[in-house]
Amino acid sequence: MKRSAEKVGWQPRANGCSLPAHGCDRKNGYVRGFPGPESHSQIHHIAHNGGLYKRPFNETFEETPMLVAVLTYVGYGVLTLFGYLRDFLRQWKIEKCHNATERDEQKDFVPLYQDFENFYTRNLYMRIRDSWNRPICSVPGAKVDMLERVSHDYNWTFKYTGNIIKDVINMGSYNYLGFAENTDACKKAVAEVLSQYGCGVCSTRQEMGNLDKHEELESLVARFLGVESVLAYGMGFATNSMNIPALVGKGCLILSDELNHASLVLGARLSGATIRIFKHNNMQSLEKLLKDAIVYGQPRTHRPWKKILIIVEGIYSMEGSIVRLPEVIALKKKYKSYLYMDEAHSIGALGPSGRGVVEYFGLNPEDVDIMMGTFSKSFGAAGGYVGGKKELIDYLRVYSHSTVYATSFSPPVLQQIIASMKCIMGEDGTTFGKFRIQQLAENTRYFRRQLKKMGFIIYGNEDSPVVPLMLYMPAKIGAFGREMLKRHVGVVVVGFPATPIIESRARICLSASHSREILDTALKKIDEVGNLLLLKYSRHRVLPLLDRPFDETTYEETDD
Amino acid sequence: MDLKQIKDYIYWLYFQYLLVTCIYVLEPWERSVFHTITITVVAMVVYTAYVFVPIHVRLAFGFFSQVFGSQTENTL
Ligand SMILES: Cc1ncc(COP(=O)(O)O)c(C=O)c1O
């Protein structure tokens, strides 16, 4: 039942975990059939491994209430039945068919549109499609303006009415430190650079596209992260998917967290290395895989693996959990493997001075072999970086596809990163950066505490600015998005395939640009909608999964 | 005033029914199909109950009174 997504060959997606059957029993080796003796008592999880952690690590995943799970499946059942009815009507040309179909010439070939995902898109996603891809027409700061849009044919096509929905509270952008704005010093610096350098570069880094600004950025980022050297790219996704293949190849082993981002999954697959998946943030699972890898070596030949690379993320963007870095590093040292950490969401957002997970746990940046991150979140720009030892970066400069073949960074974007990073580091002579980091941490704690108090089920670490609010039922995904927008709060709702099929959720991202007043308004609206849609599922029963002794019955190995 | 509250409450219940069964996201004609089916099933259940339950209760009553109270002769 639980084979890895990699193995089954599903499309790469945000979490690498996609089978419906994974839904209820996927995390950390917790299988519903084998609840531990303490699974019904309330356990607030504090890491056992006290010695490694310098601060409390409170991460909770509340159990899905049984009734809710059953009703969710009933809902999907009804939708599936009606989906079949509609497919039948379309097939017999009783109703007009809007979706893509095979052409007549293709009739005898392998069917293209008959698998579950197409069925899902056609019959389930289409009905609530209005909650996604809404065009916005302003800076995605604390408030945004949205284009109003209507559909007269049940979401198959949309029409713009020409009206603008003004001042929608933005709870969806990854604008953690509030640098997506058009008013402050960053904008001035960007405008200056734009008038000096123009916008495009029109060449790659290896040819005529290496500006002094690029060098400046890289040395600045290296200083910020505390690593020897840094390489920056124009796109975060490509940073992952193009650098992993440059680092590992055939004969190497990748140990990847099951909820890793699609870019990491893609990179791992492109590399040709063997991929094994460990349970989300579960160190026992990781250790078992490491041990097995060392003991048995490669399949069949039993030669030792050339390299073992552990791939984790800083903050997981769908679960709001923070990687257990101290333990990962301890394991990595014990078994002499390498560690690749994607700090896309955590850089800037965690740690007393915004330097990410490493600083949050008070560790040494040298212990992480490859530090990857993106500029598209906290810094309000675009692009990604890879940091590490000088030899590693020099190697990547020559071998990574995205340095050799991709046109380099646009100078205004570069300048935005430089300006915002200097602001965070306090090198612009102000304390705005520090203030923003504090504001974000405060907002996070406040918002999470309030939501918990209201009785919503909230996942993840109490310090993570990504707050997943569980919705579960498919109709509530659409209803939550619509009702919140009616109340002028923009939220991102997420369903299958980005999450397991029953764990649909709304993902709220906090920002330093949210004032207390804005947060209170948003909380009031969420409370209102929560009552209207009966979303307050919480029974305050926390899954004791992370600290449960790891036993063989709860673990199924992924074969290669 | 009270009437309005009751009306609101009934509307809220109906809304919950829409959400839980997912007919909230269906098109109007699909909703009517669903409602028709539900109403038919419920009506049939009620009607069957109305017709058969009294008979069964009477039979069961007769049976149990025979089993437990064999002295008191029952003349049905
Ligand atoms: C963990 C992770 N890695 C990489 C990326 C891709 O970054 P970018 O959006 O800058 O291409 C994302 C983006 O969502 C992410 O969440």
XYZ file of C-alpha atoms and ligand atoms in Angstrom:
652
model
C 0.000 0.000 0.000
C 2.635 2.493 0.901
C 5.085 2.443 -1.842
C 6.869 5.625 -2.445
C 5.485 8.067 -4.923
C 8.761 7.862 -6.772
C 8.381 4.182 -7.253
C 4.823 4.269 -8.427
C 5.743 6.876 -10.943
C 3.119 9.456 -10.244
C 3.677 12.979 -11.274
C 6.135 14.890 -9.132
C 4.241 16.959 -6.679
C 4.711 19.012 -3.665
C 4.879 16.227 -1.225
C 5.747 13.103 -3.051
C 2.896 11.449 -1.254
C -0.145 10.891 -3.285
C -1.946 7.630 -2.968
C -5.348 8.071 -1.390
C -4.585 5.173 0.866
C -1.770 7.144 2.376
C -4.238 9.637 3.662
C -4.962 8.746 7.185
C -1.884 6.908 8.254
C 1.008 8.473 6.600
C 2.907 10.538 9.037
C 5.898 9.351 10.893
C 5.134 5.743 10.735
C 1.886 6.137 12.537
C -0.533 3.514 11.345
C -4.067 3.755 12.515
C -4.346 0.081 13.259
C -1.577 0.119 15.797
C -2.183 2.973 18.147
C 0.282 3.105 20.951
C -0.953 2.785 24.493
C -0.814 6.525 24.892
C -2.440 7.492 21.638
C -5.577 8.778 23.259
C -4.094 10.779 26.012
C -3.128 14.320 25.360
C 0.547 14.575 24.749
C 2.244 17.787 23.973
C 5.229 16.842 22.120
C 8.604 18.022 23.353
C 11.595 16.423 21.788
C 12.995 13.487 23.673
C 16.391 14.071 22.365
C 16.746 16.938 24.776
C 20.489 17.114 24.589
C 20.521 18.067 20.936
C 17.976 20.826 21.143
C 18.703 24.179 22.643
C 15.048 25.221 22.609
C 11.688 23.514 23.010
C 10.477 21.955 19.816
C 6.699 21.937 19.856
C 5.265 20.314 16.826
C 1.808 18.826 16.748
C -0.354 16.998 14.277
C -3.804 16.417 15.616
C -5.522 13.219 14.696
C -8.300 13.424 12.119
C -11.566 12.863 13.991
C -13.155 9.606 12.876
C -16.535 11.098 12.009
C -14.915 13.790 9.894
C -12.889 11.217 8.005
C -15.980 9.138 7.294
C -17.984 12.143 6.131
C -15.111 13.243 3.924
C -15.114 9.897 2.174
C -18.907 10.084 1.829
C -18.493 13.470 0.169
C -15.910 12.145 -2.268
C -18.232 9.210 -2.921
C -21.106 11.494 -3.910
C -18.837 13.599 -6.106
C -17.411 10.520 -7.788
C -20.876 9.155 -8.549
C -21.918 12.432 -10.124
C -18.599 12.511 -11.949
C -19.398 9.174 -13.561
C -22.883 10.403 -14.429
C -21.454 13.483 -16.135
C -18.814 11.477 -17.959
C -21.556 9.183 -19.199
C -23.605 12.130 -20.458
C -20.570 13.589 -22.213
C -19.702 10.300 -23.790
C -23.172 9.964 -25.265
C -23.139 13.608 -26.362
C -26.141 14.412 -24.194
C -24.299 17.376 -22.767
C -21.641 19.557 -24.290
C -18.137 18.361 -23.590
C -15.798 21.173 -22.478
C -12.775 19.183 -21.521
C -9.990 17.792 -23.640
C -10.689 14.504 -25.409
C -8.780 12.321 -27.788
C -9.138 13.074 -31.481
C -10.716 10.497 -33.710
C -7.353 9.464 -35.132
C -6.167 8.652 -31.621
C -9.054 6.434 -30.675
C -7.077 3.213 -30.829
C -4.104 4.462 -28.881
C -3.531 4.339 -25.147
C -6.225 6.528 -23.585
C -4.940 9.888 -22.384
C -7.738 11.214 -20.261
C -9.058 8.250 -18.372
C -6.874 7.956 -15.315
C -7.899 9.070 -11.885
C -6.162 12.432 -12.017
C -7.972 13.470 -15.152
C -11.236 12.313 -13.697
C -10.458 14.318 -10.584
C -9.609 17.460 -12.516
C -12.647 17.194 -14.741
C -15.258 16.314 -12.182
C -14.060 17.495 -8.809
C -11.521 20.253 -9.238
C -13.536 22.022 -11.952
C -16.419 22.591 -9.591
C -14.393 24.622 -7.132
C -11.852 26.033 -9.536
C -12.927 29.596 -8.787
C -10.915 29.493 -5.552
C -7.595 29.310 -7.381
C -5.613 31.423 -9.848
C -7.438 34.619 -9.062
C -5.680 37.470 -10.796
C -4.531 40.172 -8.414
C -3.691 43.650 -9.527
C -1.518 45.236 -6.882
C 1.557 44.583 -4.773
C 0.957 41.393 -2.771
C 1.588 43.142 0.541
C -0.616 42.975 3.613
C -3.604 43.854 1.456
C -4.165 43.230 -2.225
C -6.638 44.205 -4.905
C -8.212 41.434 -6.907
C -9.948 41.373 -10.239
C -13.535 40.347 -9.882
C -14.405 37.386 -12.000
C -17.562 35.437 -12.673
C -18.361 32.217 -14.409
C -21.633 31.561 -16.191
C -20.895 27.954 -17.067
C -19.889 26.531 -13.715
C -16.188 27.359 -13.827
C -15.384 26.122 -17.309
C -14.739 29.688 -18.434
C -14.389 32.922 -16.522
C -15.340 36.463 -17.401
C -13.907 39.586 -15.849
C -16.536 42.044 -14.786
C -14.082 44.927 -14.833
C -14.570 45.610 -11.140
C -11.759 45.418 -8.645
C -12.195 43.958 -5.192
C -10.201 46.409 -3.120
C -8.182 45.794 0.013
C -8.488 42.080 0.450
C -6.411 40.991 3.437
C -3.639 38.870 2.018
C -3.113 35.686 4.018
C -1.657 33.729 1.147
C 1.602 35.215 -0.135
C 4.972 33.908 1.011
C 5.795 37.455 1.914
C 7.207 36.523 5.303
C 9.248 39.614 5.999
C 7.006 41.968 4.073
C 9.551 42.906 1.418
C 6.962 42.659 -1.329
C 6.062 46.325 -1.254
C 6.377 49.402 -3.388
C 7.179 52.105 -0.919
C 10.456 51.765 0.889
C 14.196 52.032 0.369
C 14.448 48.774 -1.593
C 12.307 50.244 -4.328
C 14.543 53.270 -4.657
C 17.652 51.137 -4.951
C 15.967 48.916 -7.501
C 14.904 51.906 -9.578
C 18.478 53.220 -9.592
C 19.895 49.910 -10.726
C 17.221 49.662 -13.370
C 18.203 53.000 -14.828
C 21.874 52.038 -14.758
C 21.793 48.425 -16.003
C 18.437 48.051 -17.714
C 16.375 44.982 -17.256
C 17.720 42.080 -19.246
C 21.167 40.531 -19.340
C 20.836 38.498 -22.538
C 23.617 36.038 -21.826
C 24.582 33.307 -19.401
C 26.906 33.590 -16.424
C 29.709 31.843 -18.278
C 29.605 34.197 -21.227
C 28.735 37.871 -21.195
C 26.146 37.714 -18.451
C 28.299 37.977 -15.341
C 27.721 41.412 -13.861
C 29.543 42.950 -10.944
C 26.152 42.857 -9.238
C 26.126 39.078 -9.431
C 29.455 38.872 -7.679
C 28.292 41.363 -5.087
C 25.159 39.339 -4.435
C 27.031 36.092 -4.054
C 29.535 37.435 -1.577
C 26.729 39.087 0.373
C 24.696 35.886 0.560
C 27.788 33.922 1.596
C 28.344 36.397 4.409
C 24.693 36.238 5.397
C 24.640 32.461 5.566
C 28.071 32.043 7.067
C 29.305 29.731 4.309
C 32.432 29.883 2.191
C 30.879 30.449 -1.160
C 27.501 30.863 -2.829
C 26.097 30.454 -6.293
C 22.889 32.293 -7.200
C 20.395 31.414 -9.917
C 17.426 33.106 -11.476
C 14.885 30.533 -10.408
C 14.473 28.571 -7.196
C 12.801 25.590 -8.786
C 15.601 25.163 -11.301
C 18.184 25.525 -8.553
C 16.908 22.314 -7.022
C 16.059 20.373 -10.092
C 19.295 21.191 -11.924
C 21.804 21.020 -9.094
C 20.903 17.693 -7.573
C 21.742 15.927 -10.867
C 25.104 17.704 -10.846
C 25.851 16.427 -7.359
C 24.779 12.810 -7.449
C 24.341 10.234 -10.171
C 24.148 6.546 -10.788
C 25.473 4.492 -7.922
C 24.545 7.150 -5.397
C 21.718 7.015 -2.917
C 19.279 9.809 -2.159
C 17.325 9.706 1.077
C 14.452 12.073 0.666
C 11.723 13.168 3.033
C 8.333 12.023 1.810
C 6.933 15.542 1.783
C 9.741 17.175 -0.145
C 8.875 19.824 -2.697
C 8.280 18.872 -6.320
C 11.526 20.547 -7.391
C 13.542 18.269 -5.113
C 11.630 15.235 -6.299
C 12.241 16.187 -9.906
C 15.930 16.831 -9.295
C 16.308 13.509 -7.528
C 14.653 11.667 -10.394
C 16.686 13.441 -13.042
C 19.904 12.531 -11.276
C 19.477 8.814 -11.934
C 20.432 7.970 -8.371
C 18.487 5.464 -6.312
C 15.869 7.205 -4.237
C 14.539 6.025 -0.912
C 11.912 7.857 1.046
C 11.770 8.278 4.782
C 8.723 9.184 6.803
C 8.155 12.871 7.232
C 10.590 14.236 9.790
C 10.964 10.812 11.370
C 14.499 10.206 12.504
C 14.059 6.531 13.274
C 12.938 5.945 9.737
C 15.900 7.904 8.398
C 18.342 6.063 10.612
C 16.996 2.702 9.523
C 17.430 3.620 5.875
C 20.948 4.880 6.528
C 21.885 1.739 8.413
C 20.494 -0.478 5.681
C 22.283 1.526 3.033
C 25.600 1.076 4.795
C 25.079 -2.568 5.680
C 23.714 -3.827 2.382
C 25.202 -1.418 -0.124
C 23.818 -1.314 -3.620
C 21.170 -3.824 -4.604
C 22.458 -7.024 -6.263
C 26.155 -6.064 -6.455
C 26.374 -5.056 -2.760
C 29.043 -2.537 -3.551
C 29.024 0.405 -1.170
C 27.084 3.451 -2.329
C 29.268 6.110 -3.877
C 27.551 8.913 -2.020
C 24.589 9.097 0.284
C 22.705 12.380 0.140
C 19.984 13.252 2.630
C 17.523 15.797 1.271
C 15.340 17.759 3.653
C 13.522 21.078 3.685
C 13.732 23.772 6.338
C 10.034 24.474 6.741
C 7.656 22.147 4.964
C 5.228 24.382 3.186
C 2.185 22.131 3.398
C 2.593 20.881 6.966
C 4.152 23.885 8.631
C 6.680 21.609 10.274
C 10.333 22.415 10.876
C 12.993 19.863 10.082
C 14.618 18.198 13.114
C 17.955 19.488 12.042
C 20.046 18.688 15.133
C 19.090 15.034 14.815
C 19.578 14.980 11.061
C 23.053 16.408 11.478
C 23.892 13.924 14.195
C 22.804 11.075 11.919
C 24.600 12.480 8.947
C 27.824 12.645 10.921
C 27.350 9.211 12.392
C 26.834 7.594 9.008
C 29.125 9.916 7.043
C 26.610 11.024 4.468
C 25.897 14.408 2.931
C 23.078 16.777 3.738
C 21.185 18.941 1.267
C 18.817 21.367 2.909
C 16.248 23.434 1.038
C 15.561 26.548 3.031
C 13.047 28.052 0.643
C 10.551 28.962 3.333
C 12.798 29.198 6.333
C 15.486 31.590 5.170
C 14.651 35.001 6.570
C 11.648 33.644 8.422
C 13.352 31.672 11.190
C 16.094 32.447 13.646
C 16.681 35.579 15.709
C 18.389 37.339 12.810
C 16.643 35.587 9.951
C 19.379 33.163 8.981
C 17.110 30.176 8.767
C 16.867 26.823 10.494
C 20.568 26.594 11.254
C 20.421 29.698 13.367
C 17.048 28.728 14.822
C 18.617 25.631 16.343
C 21.900 27.379 17.091
C 23.974 25.105 14.859
C 27.006 25.582 12.706
C 26.313 26.305 9.002
C 29.329 24.178 8.069
C 27.469 21.085 9.208
C 25.044 21.408 6.348
C 26.926 20.437 3.205
C 24.625 22.061 0.704
C 22.494 24.972 1.776
C 19.893 25.782 -0.792
C 17.277 28.471 -0.569
C 15.190 30.834 -2.605
C 14.889 34.588 -2.805
C 11.275 34.406 -3.875
C 9.794 34.273 -0.406
C 11.209 36.338 2.417
C 13.193 38.662 0.168
C 10.308 39.559 -2.091
C 12.324 38.920 -5.269
C 12.945 35.789 -7.330
C 15.671 33.212 -7.713
C 17.585 30.721 -5.651
C 21.042 30.065 -4.248
C 23.257 27.183 -3.300
C 25.822 27.677 -0.577
C 28.590 25.514 0.782
C 32.296 24.819 0.602
C 34.286 26.668 -2.023
C 35.271 23.522 -3.931
C 31.646 22.463 -4.134
C 30.491 25.787 -5.495
C 33.359 25.994 -7.981
C 32.385 22.551 -9.196
C 28.761 23.596 -9.577
C 29.739 26.742 -11.469
C 31.039 24.541 -14.210
C 28.728 21.548 -14.093
C 25.297 22.854 -13.158
C 22.908 23.263 -16.062
C 21.388 26.386 -14.681
C 24.702 28.275 -14.668
C 25.805 27.076 -18.042
C 22.625 27.319 -20.022
C 20.315 29.750 -18.258
C 20.355 33.491 -18.813
C 21.469 35.157 -15.629
C 19.597 37.221 -13.099
C 17.972 40.459 -14.084
C 19.774 43.355 -12.311
C 16.710 44.964 -10.665
C 15.833 41.600 -9.119
C 19.410 41.287 -7.912
C 19.231 44.692 -6.357
C 15.999 43.860 -4.556
C 17.718 40.868 -2.975
C 20.794 42.855 -2.054
C 18.768 45.687 -0.551
C 16.430 43.448 1.423
C 19.254 41.249 2.657
C 21.233 44.263 3.801
C 18.142 45.473 5.582
C 17.810 42.143 7.385
C 21.485 42.205 8.318
C 21.192 45.760 9.576
C 23.834 46.983 7.136
C 21.619 49.730 5.828
C 21.992 51.487 9.150
C 18.428 50.908 10.302
C 16.791 48.377 12.571
C 13.862 47.726 10.238
C 15.149 44.272 9.393
C 15.397 43.181 12.998
C 12.000 44.652 13.658
C 10.442 42.722 10.786
C 11.873 39.430 12.001
C 10.537 40.062 15.487
C 7.183 41.117 14.123
C 6.911 37.921 12.108
C 7.776 35.748 15.107
C 5.218 37.572 17.226
C 2.534 37.377 14.567
C 3.175 33.676 14.169
C 2.839 32.862 17.838
C -0.193 35.094 18.260
C -2.050 33.838 15.216
C -1.400 30.181 15.903
C -2.423 30.525 19.536
C -5.660 32.293 18.629
C -6.627 29.743 16.001
C -5.930 26.875 18.412
C -8.008 28.589 21.053
C -10.920 28.872 18.631
C -10.792 25.122 18.156
C -9.433 24.733 14.645
C -7.084 21.912 13.830
C -3.731 23.493 13.071
C -0.718 21.517 11.945
C 2.927 22.110 12.407
C 5.488 23.796 14.572
C 4.465 26.706 16.744
C 7.243 28.843 15.263
C 6.440 28.225 11.651
C 4.838 31.131 9.777
C 3.054 28.656 7.518
C -0.211 27.759 9.217
C -2.208 24.898 7.725
C -5.824 25.032 8.874
C -7.559 21.741 8.243
C -10.784 21.688 6.219
C -11.012 17.982 5.250
C -14.295 17.902 3.299
C -14.129 18.666 -0.412
C -17.115 21.021 -0.443
C -15.578 22.996 2.379
C -12.489 23.752 0.293
C -14.575 25.724 -2.144
C -16.887 27.125 0.519
C -14.008 28.350 2.693
C -12.304 30.152 -0.181
C -15.536 31.793 -1.318
C -16.787 32.763 2.121
C -13.432 34.228 3.107
C -13.221 36.249 -0.073
C -16.761 37.488 0.510
C -15.442 38.818 3.809
C -12.423 40.357 2.072
C -9.801 37.920 3.267
C -7.767 36.115 0.641
C -6.595 32.639 1.649
C -5.034 29.783 -0.244
C -6.945 26.518 -0.062
C -5.183 23.302 -0.938
C -6.516 19.898 -1.818
C -5.468 16.751 -3.578
C -2.946 16.235 -5.203
C -0.872 18.637 -3.130
C -2.139 16.987 0.045
C -3.423 13.494 0.818
C -6.967 13.203 -0.387
C -8.745 13.582 2.929
C -6.464 16.216 4.412
C -7.548 19.255 2.459
C -6.539 22.443 4.145
C -6.283 26.186 3.967
C -2.715 27.378 4.111
C -2.273 30.697 5.794
C 1.065 32.458 5.522
C 1.862 35.135 8.038
C 3.869 38.189 7.240
C 5.700 40.903 9.082
C 3.587 43.400 7.179
C 0.433 42.234 8.960
C -0.346 44.574 11.794
C -2.114 43.308 14.899
C -5.251 45.035 13.688
C -5.205 43.183 10.359
C -4.588 39.889 12.111
C -7.497 40.503 14.472
C -9.814 41.276 11.571
C -8.673 38.151 9.763
C -9.126 36.065 12.902
C -12.618 37.427 13.389
C -13.561 36.497 9.828
C -11.994 33.067 10.119
C -13.931 32.534 13.343
C -17.152 33.537 11.604
C -16.573 31.250 8.647
C -15.422 28.487 10.986
C -18.770 28.615 12.756
C -20.681 28.794 9.513
C -18.909 25.807 8.002
C -18.419 23.864 11.253
C -14.664 23.798 10.907
C -13.768 23.696 14.585
C -12.975 20.033 14.649
C -10.325 20.079 17.310
C -10.725 17.602 20.163
C -7.273 18.596 21.404
C -6.058 15.108 20.882
C -2.549 15.266 19.651
C -0.978 12.437 17.741
C 1.973 11.285 19.777
C 3.686 10.248 16.626
C 7.031 11.885 16.687
C 8.071 10.499 20.016
C 6.611 7.082 19.679
C 9.207 4.400 19.755
C 9.642 3.297 16.239
C 8.717 -0.305 15.782
C 8.845 -2.548 12.790
C 5.099 -3.065 12.558
C 4.537 0.526 11.614
C 7.110 0.618 8.948
C 7.043 -0.596 5.434
C 10.195 -0.313 3.505
C 10.346 1.149 0.081
C 12.183 -1.155 -2.200
C 14.316 0.067 -5.033
C -38.320 37.176 16.029
C -38.342 33.582 17.196
C -39.635 32.471 13.861
C -36.701 34.159 12.174
C -34.251 32.379 14.447
C -35.817 29.038 13.670
C -35.708 29.833 10.001
C -32.040 30.770 10.253
C -31.314 27.605 12.121
C -33.066 25.468 9.555
C -31.204 27.224 6.784
C -27.931 26.571 8.631
C -28.802 22.902 9.001
C -29.597 22.709 5.306
C -26.258 24.384 4.541
C -24.434 21.794 6.640
C -26.256 19.072 4.765
C -25.146 20.653 1.497
C -21.539 20.793 2.658
C -21.257 17.337 4.135
C -22.811 15.603 1.164
C -20.863 17.844 -1.217
C -23.945 18.859 -3.139
C -22.855 22.417 -2.327
C -20.540 22.219 -5.322
C -22.967 20.538 -7.704
C -24.926 22.257 -10.436
C -28.614 22.964 -9.776
C -29.914 20.110 -11.899
C -27.564 17.689 -10.165
C -28.769 18.998 -6.847
C -32.362 18.297 -7.833
C -31.389 14.792 -8.884
C -29.715 14.255 -5.538
C -32.647 15.732 -3.623
C -35.114 13.633 -5.577
C -33.182 10.486 -4.815
C -32.801 11.320 -1.131
C -36.437 12.308 -0.759
C -37.604 9.173 -2.553
C -35.446 6.938 -0.396
C -36.494 8.655 2.810
C -40.148 8.580 1.795
C -39.938 4.906 0.979
C -38.256 4.139 4.271
C -40.909 6.061 6.174
C -43.720 4.444 4.250
C -42.280 0.960 4.721
C -41.824 1.641 8.377
C -45.402 2.856 8.617
C -46.765 -0.211 6.878
C -44.609 -2.979 8.279
C -43.396 -1.907 11.682
C -46.804 -2.235 13.434
C -47.228 -5.749 12.013
C -43.770 -6.785 13.120
C -44.224 -5.265 16.534
C -47.496 -7.123 16.952
C -45.929 -10.414 15.844
C -42.912 -9.893 18.078
C -45.155 -9.042 20.977
C -47.125 -12.208 20.391
C -43.977 -14.278 20.124
C -42.371 -12.961 23.263
C -45.492 -13.174 25.322
C -45.733 -16.825 24.247
C -42.128 -17.462 25.197
C -42.097 -15.697 28.542
C -45.644 -15.863 29.639
C -46.852 -19.264 28.499
C -49.327 -19.475 31.407
C -51.325 -16.445 30.310
C -52.905 -17.867 27.223
C -52.962 -15.343 24.431
C -55.905 -15.166 22.157
C -54.920 -13.180 19.141
C 10.766 24.006 -0.790
C 10.773 24.774 -2.063
N 11.831 24.696 -2.901
C 11.850 25.384 -4.046
C 10.810 26.188 -4.457
C 10.855 26.888 -5.770
O 11.263 28.196 -5.637
P 10.916 29.325 -6.712
O 9.474 29.628 -6.514
O 11.799 30.437 -6.316
O 11.198 28.803 -8.068
C 9.711 26.296 -3.626
C 8.591 27.148 -4.049
O 7.496 27.124 -3.704
C 9.674 25.584 -2.406
O 8.610 25.647 -1.604
